[in-house]
């Protein structure tokens, strides 16, 4: 830190209690200066030789009192910096040693301005000396410029009128815009960013500014942007670092940061934008949602777990996630017009599948219709498989067992059984939470995939295979309802009943496939598939056995 010493005489100021200051001298004091709660017993000559304001105040006091008191008494309650700043000025008048640094120079400069300690009063006066110190030393130092800028907040409008804060902003902005190759590493407080070869990174300054109050930080960033030479990515990183340093951001702080966001799409992360969205007011939410929608594929599940405000029916704000998906769809439609690929849609589909699985687990008040509404917003997005949809559906059924049979069927329709991986199919066929109809469909499509003979409809189609299977499953609806009654059937009995029903319907399905000419399926083919022929034969009807033996 830079400093400057003024004067050469020893400091002879003395204290008496907390409210009296005086100069130890053989000469009797002849003026009392009241500054706040402190009385300064001083001598007129050294003060009047350097302060035009004190000259006028003492002259007015002499005329009023007509020399009736031994000491003239004046008051300056509004001097910037209070008693401490006045004492620095008084010591300078006496020629006593005072030390100025980045922490006290603003107070001394403003107090000297108040006391009118100009060159017109005496050459080499305090205002001039402080200006020399500021321009030649303080404002050339990165650290000192930041410190001085922070202290100016307590001295408005004096510091503003003296253009101290403006000069600090210019100094900081100029140094931030310097080519990193020319940066002296002693500029910065933060040495964690230095690498092994001593190269200064382009974002060397971002953490040093994170201690500023939001109003000063806004002015600094605006000055840096006006100065130019700093990329949007670095400014975006600076905003993220600042927000991370602040444990809590109120609406005004967030809106300030939003106003400072660079226009470049890649300048800030999607997670940071969502963090701002959690705290911002309604007036800027629409604008911010649009920016998030442009890059929703960069988010992760934790980013989307946004706490709802007090008084809401749900713990988490689910509506806002719906809004972000809608914005993403709008943005992708615009990009599709210029030939955008589906890669971002595939990423968002996976993101929302994961979100639904997590929100189903942790949100006790999640309604089935809301779960379905969110899932359907991305139902047309490309996916390599529907395993993520299955996990979300299964988690919802597990954590919300009280839903109706109709709601359960609606939720299960969200997944395409043909697009489940073998691992997911293996889990699903043993999943007691799934309706029997769904398990049968999974068994059917898994058997078709295992035989690898019938050709399935295109992946984007929900055509005849699914419809036919659902129609065939209707024959066991009555059986399912009678064998899975919750109040009268134990878990083991339901499992046994479901096995019986699946065996019967599986036998029916494959017999029907042979009859319809889909393909010859020998007993050896079916015996190796899930729900194999061994089980089917054990539970098959006599007519089925006769038909197979005759073939």
Short mmCIF file of C-alpha atoms in Angstrom, two decimals, residues 92-511:
data_model
loop_
_atom_site.label_atom_id
_atom_site.label_comp_id
_atom_site.label_asym_id
_atom_site.label_seq_id
_atom_site.Cartn_x
_atom_site.Cartn_y
_atom_site.Cartn_z
CA UNK A 92 -0.93 19.69 8.94
CA UNK A 93 -1.54 23.34 9.90
CA UNK A 94 0.85 22.94 12.83
CA UNK A 95 3.45 21.21 10.64
CA UNK A 96 3.19 17.99 12.65
CA UNK A 97 3.83 14.62 11.02
CA UNK A 98 0.75 12.98 9.51
CA UNK A 99 0.63 9.85 7.35
CA UNK A 100 -1.84 9.52 4.49
CA UNK A 101 -2.77 6.18 2.91
CA UNK A 102 -5.57 4.65 0.88
CA UNK A 103 -7.79 4.32 3.95
CA UNK A 104 -7.71 7.93 5.20
CA UNK A 105 -6.86 9.96 2.12
CA UNK A 106 -10.49 10.48 1.04
CA UNK A 107 -11.50 11.74 4.48
CA UNK A 108 -8.51 14.11 4.57
CA UNK A 109 -9.16 15.33 1.02
CA UNK A 110 -12.84 16.06 1.70
CA UNK A 111 -12.09 17.73 5.04
CA UNK A 112 -9.42 19.89 3.39
CA UNK A 113 -11.95 20.86 0.72
CA UNK A 114 -14.46 21.77 3.44
CA UNK A 115 -11.89 23.92 5.24
CA UNK A 116 -10.87 25.54 1.93
CA UNK A 117 -7.19 24.71 2.30
CA UNK A 118 -6.29 25.89 -1.23
CA UNK A 119 -3.18 27.21 -2.91
CA UNK A 120 -4.78 30.66 -2.94
CA UNK A 121 -4.46 30.68 0.85
CA UNK A 122 -0.91 29.32 1.02
CA UNK A 123 1.39 27.62 -1.48
CA UNK A 124 1.77 23.89 -0.92
CA UNK A 125 -1.48 23.65 0.97
CA UNK A 126 -3.18 20.41 1.92
CA UNK A 127 -5.59 20.06 -1.03
CA UNK A 128 -2.71 20.33 -3.49
CA UNK A 129 -0.50 17.83 -1.64
CA UNK A 130 -3.29 15.27 -1.40
CA UNK A 131 -4.04 15.65 -5.13
CA UNK A 132 -0.39 14.97 -5.91
CA UNK A 133 -0.50 11.85 -3.73
CA UNK A 134 -3.71 10.60 -5.35
CA UNK A 135 -2.61 11.13 -8.95
CA UNK A 136 1.01 10.04 -8.67
CA UNK A 137 0.62 7.13 -6.31
CA UNK A 138 -2.81 5.93 -5.16
CA UNK A 139 -4.56 5.87 -8.52
CA UNK A 140 -1.63 4.06 -10.12
CA UNK A 141 -2.11 1.17 -7.71
CA UNK A 142 -4.76 -1.45 -8.42
CA UNK A 143 -5.26 -2.32 -4.75
CA UNK A 144 -5.28 1.25 -3.50
CA UNK A 145 -7.74 2.35 -6.19
CA UNK A 146 -10.22 -0.28 -4.98
CA UNK A 147 -9.76 0.70 -1.34
CA UNK A 148 -10.18 4.39 -2.06
CA UNK A 149 -13.29 3.71 -4.14
CA UNK A 150 -14.81 1.81 -1.23
CA UNK A 151 -14.18 4.70 1.17
CA UNK A 152 -15.81 7.28 -1.11
CA UNK A 153 -19.30 5.96 -0.22
CA UNK A 154 -19.09 7.63 3.19
CA UNK A 155 -18.13 11.04 1.84
CA UNK A 156 -20.73 11.92 -0.77
CA UNK A 157 -21.24 14.51 -2.14
CA UNK A 158 -17.76 15.77 -1.30
CA UNK A 159 -15.88 12.86 -2.88
CA UNK A 160 -18.09 13.05 -5.97
CA UNK A 161 -17.55 16.80 -6.35
CA UNK A 162 -13.80 16.27 -6.03
CA UNK A 163 -14.14 13.55 -8.72
CA UNK A 164 -12.33 11.03 -6.53
CA UNK A 165 -14.76 8.18 -7.23
CA UNK A 166 -14.78 8.93 -10.98
CA UNK A 167 -11.00 8.81 -11.11
CA UNK A 168 -10.95 5.53 -9.18
CA UNK A 169 -13.42 4.00 -11.63
CA UNK A 170 -11.29 5.12 -14.56
CA UNK A 171 -8.17 3.71 -12.95
CA UNK A 172 -9.78 0.33 -12.22
CA UNK A 173 -11.36 0.03 -15.66
CA UNK A 174 -8.10 0.90 -17.41
CA UNK A 175 -6.17 -1.74 -15.49
CA UNK A 176 -8.82 -4.43 -16.04
CA UNK A 177 -8.66 -3.79 -19.79
CA UNK A 178 -4.86 -4.11 -19.98
CA UNK A 179 -3.47 -7.02 -21.95
CA UNK A 180 -2.78 -9.75 -19.32
CA UNK A 181 0.73 -10.11 -20.73
CA UNK A 182 1.44 -6.58 -19.48
CA UNK A 183 -0.14 -7.01 -16.04
CA UNK A 184 2.12 -6.84 -13.03
CA UNK A 185 1.00 -9.71 -10.79
CA UNK A 186 1.40 -7.46 -7.76
CA UNK A 187 -1.71 -5.67 -8.98
CA UNK A 188 -4.02 -8.29 -7.61
CA UNK A 189 -4.88 -9.70 -4.21
CA UNK A 190 -5.62 -13.13 -5.62
CA UNK A 191 -2.61 -15.31 -6.33
CA UNK A 192 -4.52 -18.58 -6.68
CA UNK A 193 -5.01 -17.89 -10.37
CA UNK A 194 -1.30 -17.76 -11.17
CA UNK A 195 -0.07 -20.84 -13.00
CA UNK A 196 3.28 -22.56 -12.90
CA UNK A 197 4.91 -20.39 -15.56
CA UNK A 198 3.73 -17.14 -13.98
CA UNK A 199 1.35 -16.17 -16.79
CA UNK A 200 -1.44 -13.86 -15.64
CA UNK A 201 -4.89 -15.10 -16.82
CA UNK A 202 -7.33 -12.72 -18.46
CA UNK A 203 -9.75 -12.97 -15.51
CA UNK A 204 -7.10 -12.02 -12.93
CA UNK A 205 -9.19 -9.14 -11.56
CA UNK A 206 -12.65 -10.66 -11.08
CA UNK A 207 -12.29 -11.82 -7.46
CA UNK A 208 -10.65 -8.59 -6.33
CA UNK A 209 -13.81 -6.65 -7.16
CA UNK A 210 -16.19 -9.08 -5.47
CA UNK A 211 -15.91 -7.28 -2.11
CA UNK A 212 -17.45 -4.08 -3.45
CA UNK A 213 -20.97 -3.08 -2.52
CA UNK A 214 -23.52 -3.66 -5.28
CA UNK A 215 -23.79 0.04 -6.20
CA UNK A 216 -20.03 0.44 -6.58
CA UNK A 217 -19.74 -2.90 -8.34
CA UNK A 218 -22.32 -1.82 -10.89
CA UNK A 219 -20.41 1.39 -11.59
CA UNK A 220 -17.12 -0.51 -11.95
CA UNK A 221 -18.53 -3.08 -14.41
CA UNK A 222 -20.21 -0.38 -16.47
CA UNK A 223 -16.90 1.51 -16.60
CA UNK A 224 -15.08 -1.64 -17.71
CA UNK A 225 -17.65 -2.30 -20.43
CA UNK A 226 -17.43 1.30 -21.67
CA UNK A 227 -13.65 1.10 -21.67
CA UNK A 228 -13.70 -1.99 -23.89
CA UNK A 229 -11.01 -4.60 -24.26
CA UNK A 230 -12.66 -7.12 -21.92
CA UNK A 231 -14.62 -10.02 -23.44
CA UNK A 232 -18.19 -10.82 -22.52
CA UNK A 233 -17.06 -14.20 -21.13
CA UNK A 234 -14.76 -12.54 -18.60
CA UNK A 235 -17.42 -10.04 -17.55
CA UNK A 236 -19.87 -12.93 -17.23
CA UNK A 237 -17.41 -14.80 -15.03
CA UNK A 238 -16.97 -11.67 -12.91
CA UNK A 239 -20.73 -11.50 -12.35
CA UNK A 240 -20.86 -15.18 -11.38
CA UNK A 241 -17.99 -14.76 -8.92
CA UNK A 242 -19.67 -11.71 -7.39
CA UNK A 243 -22.98 -13.56 -6.98
CA UNK A 244 -21.19 -16.56 -5.44
CA UNK A 245 -19.51 -14.30 -2.86
CA UNK A 246 -22.88 -12.94 -1.81
CA UNK A 247 -24.70 -15.52 0.32
CA UNK A 248 -28.02 -13.76 -0.22
CA UNK A 249 -29.05 -11.46 -3.04
CA UNK A 250 -32.17 -9.37 -2.69
CA UNK A 251 -34.38 -8.43 -5.64
CA UNK A 252 -32.57 -5.16 -6.29
CA UNK A 253 -29.13 -6.81 -6.28
CA UNK A 254 -30.30 -9.51 -8.70
CA UNK A 255 -31.89 -7.00 -11.03
CA UNK A 256 -28.66 -5.02 -11.03
CA UNK A 257 -26.67 -8.11 -12.02
CA UNK A 258 -29.20 -8.94 -14.73
CA UNK A 259 -28.80 -5.44 -16.17
CA UNK A 260 -25.04 -6.03 -16.35
CA UNK A 261 -25.26 -9.35 -18.23
CA UNK A 262 -23.35 -9.28 -21.53
CA UNK A 263 -25.37 -9.85 -24.66
CA UNK A 264 -23.29 -12.80 -25.89
CA UNK A 265 -25.09 -16.12 -25.41
CA UNK A 266 -22.06 -17.97 -24.05
CA UNK A 267 -20.98 -15.22 -21.67
CA UNK A 268 -22.67 -16.77 -18.61
CA UNK A 269 -23.67 -20.27 -17.62
CA UNK A 270 -27.25 -21.50 -17.61
CA UNK A 271 -26.93 -22.44 -13.94
CA UNK A 272 -26.01 -18.86 -13.05
CA UNK A 273 -28.99 -17.49 -14.94
CA UNK A 274 -31.30 -19.89 -13.11
CA UNK A 275 -29.77 -18.79 -9.79
CA UNK A 276 -30.67 -15.22 -10.66
CA UNK A 277 -34.13 -16.34 -11.70
CA UNK A 278 -34.72 -17.81 -8.23
CA UNK A 279 -34.45 -14.37 -6.63
CA UNK A 280 -35.50 -11.86 -9.26
CA UNK A 281 -38.75 -9.92 -9.38
CA UNK A 282 -41.56 -10.45 -11.84
CA UNK A 283 -40.60 -7.43 -13.94
CA UNK A 284 -37.37 -9.05 -15.17
CA UNK A 285 -38.39 -12.71 -14.98
CA UNK A 286 -39.69 -12.86 -18.55
CA UNK A 287 -36.46 -11.49 -20.02
CA UNK A 288 -34.34 -13.85 -17.94
CA UNK A 289 -36.52 -16.86 -18.79
CA UNK A 290 -35.97 -16.20 -22.48
CA UNK A 291 -32.21 -16.18 -21.99
CA UNK A 292 -32.36 -19.45 -20.05
CA UNK A 293 -34.55 -21.01 -22.74
CA UNK A 294 -31.83 -20.32 -25.30
CA UNK A 295 -29.41 -22.58 -23.44
CA UNK A 296 -31.52 -24.89 -21.28
CA UNK A 297 -29.50 -27.85 -22.53
CA UNK A 298 -26.59 -26.57 -20.40
CA UNK A 299 -28.53 -26.88 -17.13
CA UNK A 300 -28.50 -29.81 -14.72
CA UNK A 301 -31.20 -31.25 -12.50
CA UNK A 302 -30.04 -29.40 -9.38
CA UNK A 303 -30.35 -26.10 -11.23
CA UNK A 304 -34.05 -26.75 -11.80
CA UNK A 305 -34.87 -27.55 -8.17
CA UNK A 306 -36.08 -24.05 -7.38
CA UNK A 307 -37.69 -23.49 -4.00
CA UNK A 308 -41.21 -22.07 -4.16
CA UNK A 309 -42.03 -18.87 -2.34
CA UNK A 310 -43.82 -18.95 0.99
CA UNK A 311 -47.50 -19.70 0.77
CA UNK A 312 -47.31 -21.93 -2.31
CA UNK A 313 -48.92 -25.37 -2.29
CA UNK A 314 -45.69 -27.08 -3.36
CA UNK A 315 -42.24 -27.03 -1.82
CA UNK A 316 -40.59 -26.49 -5.21
CA UNK A 317 -41.54 -24.08 -7.96
CA UNK A 318 -42.68 -26.44 -10.70
CA UNK A 319 -44.47 -23.83 -12.78
CA UNK A 320 -41.24 -22.01 -13.48
CA UNK A 321 -39.72 -25.19 -14.93
CA UNK A 322 -42.71 -25.45 -17.24
CA UNK A 323 -42.06 -21.88 -18.33
CA UNK A 324 -38.40 -22.63 -19.06
CA UNK A 325 -39.35 -25.64 -21.18
CA UNK A 326 -41.83 -23.51 -23.11
CA UNK A 327 -39.14 -20.90 -23.72
CA UNK A 328 -36.76 -23.62 -24.89
CA UNK A 329 -39.36 -24.93 -27.33
CA UNK A 330 -39.92 -21.42 -28.65
CA UNK A 331 -36.20 -20.85 -29.10
CA UNK A 332 -35.60 -24.22 -30.77
CA UNK A 333 -38.44 -23.57 -33.18
CA UNK A 334 -36.66 -20.41 -34.24
CA UNK A 335 -33.37 -22.27 -34.58
CA UNK A 336 -35.02 -25.11 -36.49
CA UNK A 337 -35.92 -22.61 -39.17
CA UNK A 338 -32.22 -22.22 -39.90
CA UNK A 339 -31.46 -25.93 -39.78
CA UNK A 340 -30.68 -26.53 -36.11
CA UNK A 341 -30.05 -30.19 -35.19
CA UNK A 342 -32.00 -32.15 -32.61
CA UNK A 343 -29.00 -32.64 -30.35
CA UNK A 344 -30.09 -29.95 -27.89
CA UNK A 345 -33.60 -31.44 -27.74
CA UNK A 346 -32.15 -34.84 -26.87
CA UNK A 347 -30.13 -33.28 -24.05
CA UNK A 348 -33.14 -31.42 -22.69
CA UNK A 349 -35.27 -34.58 -22.88
CA UNK A 350 -32.72 -36.37 -20.70
CA UNK A 351 -32.58 -33.35 -18.36
CA UNK A 352 -36.36 -33.24 -17.88
CA UNK A 353 -36.55 -37.02 -17.40
CA UNK A 354 -34.03 -36.66 -14.59
CA UNK A 355 -35.86 -33.66 -13.16
CA UNK A 356 -39.18 -35.51 -13.11
CA UNK A 357 -37.59 -38.45 -11.35
CA UNK A 358 -36.08 -36.19 -8.69
CA UNK A 359 -39.09 -33.92 -8.21
CA UNK A 360 -41.32 -36.99 -7.90
CA UNK A 361 -39.08 -38.18 -5.08
CA UNK A 362 -38.81 -34.94 -3.08
CA UNK A 363 -42.07 -33.10 -3.80
CA UNK A 364 -44.90 -34.56 -1.72
CA UNK A 365 -47.54 -32.31 -3.28
CA UNK A 366 -46.77 -33.08 -6.92
CA UNK A 367 -50.06 -33.64 -8.73
CA UNK A 368 -50.28 -36.36 -11.41
CA UNK A 369 -51.62 -33.88 -13.95
CA UNK A 370 -48.64 -31.58 -13.37
CA UNK A 371 -46.21 -34.49 -13.72
CA UNK A 372 -47.89 -35.53 -16.96
CA UNK A 373 -48.00 -31.96 -18.30
CA UNK A 374 -44.25 -31.49 -17.91
CA UNK A 375 -43.44 -34.90 -19.38
CA UNK A 376 -45.64 -34.29 -22.41
CA UNK A 377 -43.84 -31.03 -23.20
CA UNK A 378 -40.77 -33.08 -24.15
CA UNK A 379 -42.53 -36.26 -25.30
CA UNK A 380 -41.72 -35.58 -28.96
CA UNK A 381 -38.02 -34.92 -28.29
CA UNK A 382 -35.58 -37.56 -29.59
CA UNK A 383 -34.32 -40.10 -27.07
CA UNK A 384 -31.99 -43.05 -27.42
CA UNK A 385 -34.25 -44.94 -25.00
CA UNK A 386 -37.16 -44.41 -22.63
CA UNK A 387 -35.27 -45.64 -19.58
CA UNK A 388 -35.28 -42.12 -18.12
CA UNK A 389 -39.03 -41.84 -18.59
CA UNK A 390 -39.47 -45.23 -16.93
CA UNK A 391 -37.37 -44.17 -13.93
CA UNK A 392 -39.45 -41.01 -13.54
CA UNK A 393 -42.73 -42.92 -13.84
CA UNK A 394 -41.59 -45.59 -11.39
CA UNK A 395 -40.44 -42.97 -8.88
CA UNK A 396 -43.77 -41.17 -9.06
CA UNK A 397 -45.70 -44.41 -8.52
CA UNK A 398 -43.45 -45.28 -5.59
CA UNK A 399 -43.71 -41.93 -3.81
CA UNK A 400 -47.40 -41.28 -4.59
CA UNK A 401 -49.16 -44.60 -4.00
CA UNK A 402 -52.52 -42.95 -3.35
CA UNK A 403 -53.25 -41.98 -6.95
CA UNK A 404 -56.24 -43.47 -8.76
CA UNK A 405 -56.09 -46.35 -11.22
CA UNK A 406 -56.94 -43.96 -14.05
CA UNK A 407 -54.11 -41.59 -13.07
CA UNK A 408 -51.69 -44.49 -12.90
CA UNK A 409 -52.61 -45.57 -16.43
CA UNK A 410 -52.22 -42.01 -17.73
CA UNK A 411 -48.76 -41.72 -16.20
CA UNK A 412 -47.65 -45.09 -17.58
CA UNK A 413 -48.70 -44.04 -21.09
CA UNK A 414 -45.86 -41.49 -21.02
CA UNK A 415 -43.28 -44.22 -21.72
CA UNK A 416 -42.89 -46.19 -24.93
CA UNK A 417 -42.41 -49.83 -23.93
CA UNK A 418 -40.65 -50.54 -27.23
CA UNK A 419 -37.86 -48.16 -26.31
CA UNK A 420 -36.85 -49.64 -22.94
CA UNK A 421 -33.43 -51.22 -22.66
CA UNK A 422 -33.17 -54.91 -21.73
CA UNK A 423 -32.08 -53.87 -18.23
CA UNK A 424 -35.11 -51.61 -17.82
CA UNK A 425 -37.39 -54.34 -19.15
CA UNK A 426 -35.96 -56.84 -16.66
CA UNK A 427 -36.71 -54.44 -13.84
CA UNK A 428 -40.15 -53.49 -15.13
CA UNK A 429 -41.54 -57.02 -15.50
CA UNK A 430 -40.91 -57.57 -11.80
CA UNK A 431 -42.21 -54.15 -10.77
CA UNK A 432 -45.34 -54.54 -8.62
CA UNK A 433 -46.13 -50.84 -9.02
CA UNK A 434 -46.82 -51.09 -12.75
CA UNK A 435 -50.28 -52.05 -14.04
CA UNK A 436 -50.51 -55.55 -15.47
CA UNK A 437 -51.35 -54.19 -18.91
CA UNK A 438 -48.00 -52.35 -19.01
CA UNK A 439 -46.05 -55.40 -17.88
CA UNK A 440 -47.66 -57.48 -20.62
CA UNK A 441 -46.76 -54.89 -23.24
CA UNK A 442 -43.16 -54.87 -22.05
CA UNK A 443 -43.01 -58.67 -22.20
CA UNK A 444 -44.45 -58.64 -25.69
CA UNK A 445 -42.04 -56.10 -27.12
CA UNK A 446 -39.09 -57.69 -25.36
CA UNK A 447 -40.01 -61.02 -26.92
CA UNK A 448 -40.31 -59.42 -30.34
CA UNK A 449 -36.90 -57.78 -29.91
CA UNK A 450 -35.36 -61.07 -28.79
CA UNK A 451 -36.62 -62.98 -31.82
CA UNK A 452 -35.48 -60.11 -34.09
CA UNK A 453 -37.81 -61.31 -36.86
CA UNK A 454 -40.85 -59.00 -36.95
CA UNK A 455 -40.18 -55.46 -38.08
CA UNK A 456 -41.39 -52.73 -35.72
CA UNK A 457 -42.88 -49.41 -36.75
CA UNK A 458 -40.52 -46.42 -36.93
CA UNK A 459 -39.34 -45.17 -33.55
CA UNK A 460 -41.34 -41.98 -33.80
CA UNK A 461 -44.59 -43.90 -34.43
CA UNK A 462 -47.05 -45.18 -31.91
CA UNK A 463 -48.84 -47.35 -34.45
CA UNK A 464 -50.47 -50.72 -34.71
CA UNK A 465 -48.09 -52.77 -32.54
CA UNK A 466 -48.94 -50.85 -29.37
CA UNK A 467 -52.62 -50.60 -30.23
CA UNK A 468 -52.95 -54.28 -31.06
CA UNK A 469 -51.22 -55.27 -27.84
CA UNK A 470 -53.48 -53.06 -25.76
CA UNK A 471 -56.53 -54.57 -27.45
CA UNK A 472 -55.27 -58.07 -26.78
CA UNK A 473 -54.66 -57.11 -23.15
CA UNK A 474 -58.34 -56.19 -22.76
CA UNK A 475 -59.15 -59.87 -22.40
CA UNK A 476 -57.43 -59.94 -19.00
CA UNK A 477 -58.80 -56.72 -17.61
CA UNK A 478 -61.49 -58.44 -15.61
CA UNK A 479 -59.00 -60.98 -14.29
CA UNK A 480 -56.58 -58.23 -13.28
CA UNK A 481 -59.24 -56.35 -11.39
CA UNK A 482 -60.36 -59.42 -9.45
CA UNK A 483 -56.89 -60.73 -8.66
CA UNK A 484 -55.27 -57.44 -7.62
CA UNK A 485 -57.89 -56.06 -5.21
CA UNK A 486 -55.82 -54.17 -2.62
CA UNK A 487 -58.01 -54.66 0.37
CA UNK A 488 -58.43 -58.45 0.01
CA UNK A 489 -55.27 -59.83 -1.56
CA UNK A 490 -51.83 -60.11 0.03
CA UNK A 491 -48.59 -59.22 -1.76
CA UNK A 492 -47.59 -62.83 -2.38
CA UNK A 493 -51.03 -63.71 -3.66
CA UNK A 494 -50.96 -60.73 -6.06
CA UNK A 495 -47.60 -61.82 -7.40
CA UNK A 496 -48.86 -65.35 -7.96
CA UNK A 497 -52.05 -64.08 -9.58
CA UNK A 498 -50.14 -61.73 -11.85
CA UNK A 499 -47.89 -64.62 -12.90
CA UNK A 500 -50.92 -66.72 -13.80
CA UNK A 501 -52.50 -63.90 -15.79
CA UNK A 502 -49.24 -63.08 -17.59
CA UNK A 503 -48.75 -66.72 -18.50
CA UNK A 504 -52.20 -66.91 -19.98
CA UNK A 505 -52.03 -63.69 -21.91
CA UNK A 506 -48.49 -64.43 -23.11
CA UNK A 507 -49.68 -67.78 -24.46
CA UNK A 508 -52.59 -66.02 -26.12
CA UNK A 509 -50.35 -63.37 -27.69
CA UNK A 510 -47.90 -65.78 -29.25
CA UNK A 511 -50.60 -68.14 -30.45
#
